[in-house]
PDB file of C-alpha atoms in Angstrom:
ATOM      1  CA  LEU A   1     -26.140 -14.655  -1.007  1.00 51.00           C
ATOM      2  CA  LEU A   2     -26.199 -10.981  -0.724  1.00 58.00           C
ATOM      3  CA  GLY A   3     -28.271 -11.468   2.012  1.00 63.00           C
ATOM      4  CA  GLN A   4     -31.209 -11.697   0.553  1.00 62.00           C
ATOM      5  CA  GLY A   5     -34.215 -14.874   0.379  1.00 64.00           C
ATOM      6  CA  ILE A   6     -31.832 -16.999   2.032  1.00 69.00           C
ATOM      7  CA  THR A   7     -33.887 -20.569   1.887  1.00 72.00           C
ATOM      8  CA  LYS A   8     -32.664 -24.304   3.013  1.00 79.00           C
ATOM      9  CA  GLU A   9     -32.440 -25.198  -0.062  1.00 73.00           C
ATOM     10  CA  SER A  10     -30.377 -22.597  -1.304  1.00 68.00           C
ATOM     11  CA  VAL A  11     -28.161 -22.885   0.842  1.00 73.00           C
ATOM     12  CA  GLU A  12     -27.744 -26.812   0.376  1.00 78.00           C
ATOM     13  CA  LEU A  13     -27.089 -25.946  -3.900  1.00 75.00           C
ATOM     14  CA  LEU A  14     -24.280 -24.140  -2.739  1.00 76.00           C
ATOM     15  CA  ASP A  15     -22.803 -27.491  -1.463  1.00 79.00           C
ATOM     16  CA  GLU A  16     -23.270 -28.568  -5.367  1.00 81.00           C
ATOM     17  CA  THR A  17     -21.861 -25.476  -7.087  1.00 82.00           C
ATOM     18  CA  PRO A  18     -23.988 -25.391  -8.953  1.00 86.00           C
ATOM     19  CA  ALA A  19     -23.728 -23.777 -12.730  1.00 89.00           C
ATOM     20  CA  ILE A  20     -24.925 -19.937 -11.850  1.00 90.00           C
ATOM     21  CA  ILE A  21     -21.422 -19.750  -9.586  1.00 90.00           C
ATOM     22  CA  SER A  22     -18.768 -22.363 -11.348  1.00 93.00           C
ATOM     23  CA  SER A  23     -19.800 -20.727 -14.981  1.00 95.00           C
ATOM     24  CA  ALA A  24     -19.364 -17.185 -13.270  1.00 93.00           C
ATOM     25  CA  ALA A  25     -16.183 -18.674 -11.852  1.00 93.00           C
ATOM     26  CA  ALA A  26     -15.210 -20.076 -15.070  1.00 94.00           C
ATOM     27  CA  ILE A  27     -15.467 -17.153 -16.569  1.00 94.00           C
ATOM     28  CA  LEU A  28     -13.556 -14.996 -14.803  1.00 91.00           C
ATOM     29  CA  ARG A  29     -10.379 -17.805 -14.010  1.00 92.00           C
ATOM     30  CA  LEU A  30     -10.300 -18.311 -18.016  1.00 93.00           C
ATOM     31  CA  TRP A  31     -10.274 -14.224 -19.073  1.00 91.00           C
ATOM     32  CA  ASP A  32      -7.626 -14.065 -16.490  1.00 88.00           C
ATOM     33  CA  ASP A  33      -5.523 -16.932 -18.015  1.00 88.00           C
ATOM     34  CA  LEU A  34      -5.546 -15.647 -21.561  1.00 85.00           C
ATOM     35  CA  GLY A  35      -2.701 -12.763 -20.514  1.00 68.00           C
ATOM     36  CA  SER A  36      -1.979 -12.428 -17.099  1.00 58.00           C
ATOM     37  CA  ALA A  37       0.568 -14.954 -16.606  1.00 46.00           C
ATOM     38  CA  GLU A  38       3.005 -13.423 -19.072  1.00 54.00           C
ATOM     39  CA  ASP A  39       2.289  -9.794 -17.516  1.00 50.00           C
ATOM     40  CA  GLU A  40       2.442 -10.819 -13.925  1.00 51.00           C
ATOM     41  CA  ASN A  41       6.212 -12.649 -14.805  1.00 52.00           C
ATOM     42  CA  GLN A  42       5.120 -16.145 -12.852  1.00 53.00           C
ATOM     43  CA  ASP A  43       7.214 -18.097 -15.794  1.00 58.00           C
ATOM     44  CA  GLY A  44       4.259 -20.423 -16.663  1.00 53.00           C
ATOM     45  CA  HIS A  45       4.040 -21.171 -12.397  1.00 61.00           C
ATOM     46  CA  ASP A  46       0.494 -20.000 -11.868  1.00 64.00           C
ATOM     47  CA  GLY A  47      -1.613 -23.108 -13.105  1.00 76.00           C
ATOM     48  CA  SER A  48      -3.109 -21.722 -15.704  1.00 85.00           C
ATOM     49  CA  TYR A  49      -5.233 -23.183 -18.577  1.00 89.00           C
ATOM     50  CA  ILE A  50      -3.113 -21.932 -21.020  1.00 90.00           C
ATOM     51  CA  ARG A  51       0.141 -23.620 -19.760  1.00 88.00           C
ATOM     52  CA  CYS A  52      -1.444 -26.793 -18.623  1.00 90.00           C
ATOM     53  CA  TYR A  53      -3.360 -27.160 -21.904  1.00 92.00           C
ATOM     54  CA  LEU A  54       0.262 -26.260 -23.922  1.00 91.00           C
ATOM     55  CA  ASN A  55       2.046 -29.012 -21.341  1.00 91.00           C
ATOM     56  CA  ASP A  56      -1.064 -31.409 -22.021  1.00 94.00           C
ATOM     57  CA  HIS A  57      -0.704 -30.526 -26.066  1.00 94.00           C
ATOM     58  CA  GLN A  58       2.957 -30.860 -27.024  1.00 93.00           C
ATOM     59  CA  GLY A  59       3.293 -29.021 -30.096  1.00 93.00           C
ATOM     60  CA  CYS A  60       0.496 -26.629 -30.151  1.00 93.00           C
ATOM     61  CA  SER A  61       0.963 -22.905 -30.303  1.00 93.00           C
ATOM     62  CA  ILE A  62      -0.048 -20.316 -27.660  1.00 91.00           C
ATOM     63  CA  GLU A  63      -2.286 -18.814 -30.459  1.00 92.00           C
ATOM     64  CA  ASP A  64      -4.391 -22.488 -30.536  1.00 94.00           C
ATOM     65  CA  ALA A  65      -4.439 -22.401 -26.715  1.00 93.00           C
ATOM     66  CA  LYS A  66      -5.939 -18.964 -26.145  1.00 92.00           C
ATOM     67  CA  GLU A  67      -8.721 -20.023 -28.913  1.00 95.00           C
ATOM     68  CA  ILE A  68      -8.944 -22.986 -27.440  1.00 96.00           C
ATOM     69  CA  THR A  69      -9.921 -20.656 -24.467  1.00 94.00           C
ATOM     70  CA  THR A  70     -11.775 -18.352 -25.503  1.00 95.00           C
ATOM     71  CA  ASN A  71     -13.864 -21.266 -27.019  1.00 97.00           C
ATOM     72  CA  LEU A  72     -14.187 -22.288 -23.266  1.00 96.00           C
ATOM     73  CA  ILE A  73     -15.371 -18.961 -22.339  1.00 96.00           C
ATOM     74  CA  ALA A  74     -17.994 -18.888 -24.932  1.00 96.00           C
ATOM     75  CA  GLU A  75     -19.268 -22.375 -23.568  1.00 97.00           C
ATOM     76  CA  GLU A  76     -19.809 -21.120 -19.877  1.00 96.00           C
ATOM     77  CA  TRP A  77     -21.458 -17.574 -21.485  1.00 96.00           C
ATOM     78  CA  LYS A  78     -23.417 -20.590 -22.962  1.00 97.00           C
ATOM     79  CA  ARG A  79     -23.901 -22.218 -19.317  1.00 95.00           C
ATOM     80  CA  LEU A  80     -24.611 -19.381 -17.774  1.00 95.00           C
ATOM     81  CA  ASN A  81     -27.028 -17.787 -19.535  1.00 95.00           C
ATOM     82  CA  LYS A  82     -29.241 -20.886 -19.979  1.00 95.00           C
ATOM     83  CA  GLU A  83     -29.214 -20.703 -16.290  1.00 91.00           C
ATOM     84  CA  LEU A  84     -30.314 -17.503 -15.998  1.00 91.00           C
ATOM     85  CA  VAL A  85     -33.285 -17.903 -17.980  1.00 92.00           C
ATOM     86  CA  SER A  86     -34.420 -21.123 -16.386  1.00 91.00           C
ATOM     87  CA  PRO A  87     -36.283 -21.243 -13.000  1.00 90.00           C
ATOM     88  CA  ASN A  88     -33.566 -20.973  -9.917  1.00 83.00           C
ATOM     89  CA  PRO A  89     -33.615 -21.038  -6.242  1.00 79.00           C
ATOM     90  CA  PHE A  90     -31.668 -18.511  -6.123  1.00 80.00           C
ATOM     91  CA  PRO A  91     -32.483 -14.465  -5.191  1.00 80.00           C
ATOM     92  CA  VAL A  92     -32.896 -12.076  -8.273  1.00 83.00           C
ATOM     93  CA  ALA A  93     -30.306  -9.957  -6.676  1.00 82.00           C
ATOM     94  CA  PHE A  94     -27.867 -13.021  -6.902  1.00 83.00           C
ATOM     95  CA  THR A  95     -28.481 -14.434  -9.921  1.00 87.00           C
ATOM     96  CA  ASN A  96     -27.749 -10.340 -11.447  1.00 88.00           C
ATOM     97  CA  ALA A  97     -24.531 -10.462  -9.420  1.00 87.00           C
ATOM     98  CA  SER A  98     -23.375 -13.640 -10.997  1.00 89.00           C
ATOM     99  CA  LEU A  99     -24.350 -12.039 -14.470  1.00 91.00           C
ATOM    100  CA  ASN A 100     -22.690  -8.497 -13.530  1.00 89.00           C
ATOM    101  CA  LEU A 101     -19.730 -10.553 -12.427  1.00 89.00           C
ATOM    102  CA  ALA A 102     -19.005 -12.131 -15.455  1.00 91.00           C
ATOM    103  CA  ARG A 103     -19.937  -8.878 -17.309  1.00 89.00           C
ATOM    104  CA  MET A 104     -17.255  -7.445 -15.941  1.00 86.00           C
ATOM    105  CA  VAL A 105     -14.675  -9.632 -16.376  1.00 85.00           C
ATOM    106  CA  PRO A 106     -13.284  -8.628 -19.966  1.00 83.00           C
ATOM    107  CA  LEU A 107     -13.275  -4.693 -18.698  1.00 78.00           C
ATOM    108  CA  MET A 108     -11.450  -6.543 -15.712  1.00 77.00           C
ATOM    109  CA  TYR A 109      -8.976  -7.534 -17.932  1.00 76.00           C
ATOM    110  CA  SER A 110      -8.363  -5.212 -20.723  1.00 71.00           C
ATOM    111  CA  TYR A 111      -5.423  -3.501 -19.251  1.00 68.00           C
ATOM    112  CA  ASP A 112      -2.672  -2.388 -21.495  1.00 68.00           C
ATOM    113  CA  GLN A 113       1.620  -2.945 -21.276  1.00 68.00           C
ATOM    114  CA  ASN A 114       1.326   0.474 -18.580  1.00 67.00           C
ATOM    115  CA  GLN A 115      -1.135  -1.906 -16.060  1.00 65.00           C
ATOM    116  CA  ARG A 116      -4.016   0.821 -16.715  1.00 68.00           C
ATOM    117  CA  LEU A 117      -7.676  -0.422 -17.524  1.00 69.00           C
ATOM    118  CA  PRO A 118      -7.934   2.357 -20.577  1.00 71.00           C
ATOM    119  CA  SER A 119     -11.221   0.911 -21.228  1.00 71.00           C
ATOM    120  CA  LEU A 120     -12.408   1.727 -17.877  1.00 71.00           C
ATOM    121  CA  GLU A 121     -11.147   5.080 -17.767  1.00 73.00           C
ATOM    122  CA  GLU A 122     -12.775   5.776 -20.914  1.00 75.00           C
ATOM    123  CA  TYR A 123     -16.272   4.492 -19.724  1.00 68.00           C
ATOM    124  CA  MET A 124     -15.639   6.841 -16.485  1.00 70.00           C
ATOM    125  CA  ARG A 125     -14.838   9.808 -18.249  1.00 72.00           C
ATOM    126  CA  SER A 126     -17.971   9.268 -20.205  1.00 74.00           C
ATOM    127  CA  MET A 127     -19.694   8.922 -17.386  1.00 65.00           C
ATOM    128  CA  LEU A 128     -18.401  11.791 -15.466  1.00 69.00           C
ATOM    129  CA  TYR A 129     -17.225  14.304 -17.841  1.00 71.00           C
ATOM    130  CA  GLU A 130     -19.904  14.299 -21.146  1.00 61.00           C
ATOM    131  CA  THR A 131     -23.004  15.028 -21.484  1.00 58.00           C
ATOM    132  CA  GLU A 132     -25.981  13.649 -23.350  1.00 56.00           C
ATOM    133  CA  SER A 133     -27.930  16.055 -25.581  1.00 55.00           C
ATOM    134  CA  VAL A 134     -31.361  15.583 -25.596  1.00 50.00           C
TER     135      VAL A 134
END
């Protein structure tokens, strides 16, 4: 819990895997599944949601499976946002960390064919080299 405001109640809640954790984790996993199996040359042996969906729904296209996955990500965002605006026993730092993890995911998985992160490079260049005119 990032070392802040740990209570017996919040530790016990972790045993139940609350939505503030599971939604952020699902967003991370589903984004990974959108493209990493092909990029990592795992030949479908990675347990990805997309591969499982295609196996369970014979005749479904990969594009349809990716659209389903994108919709699942949107649903997890709704769950996470609901948790973030509802009262919860977790410290603010922990709540913010869950949100920031989920926010970071699209950037983490926006790599190109060369396994580079052009979006991250652009953000870093902007932060380090470009000044804002006042």
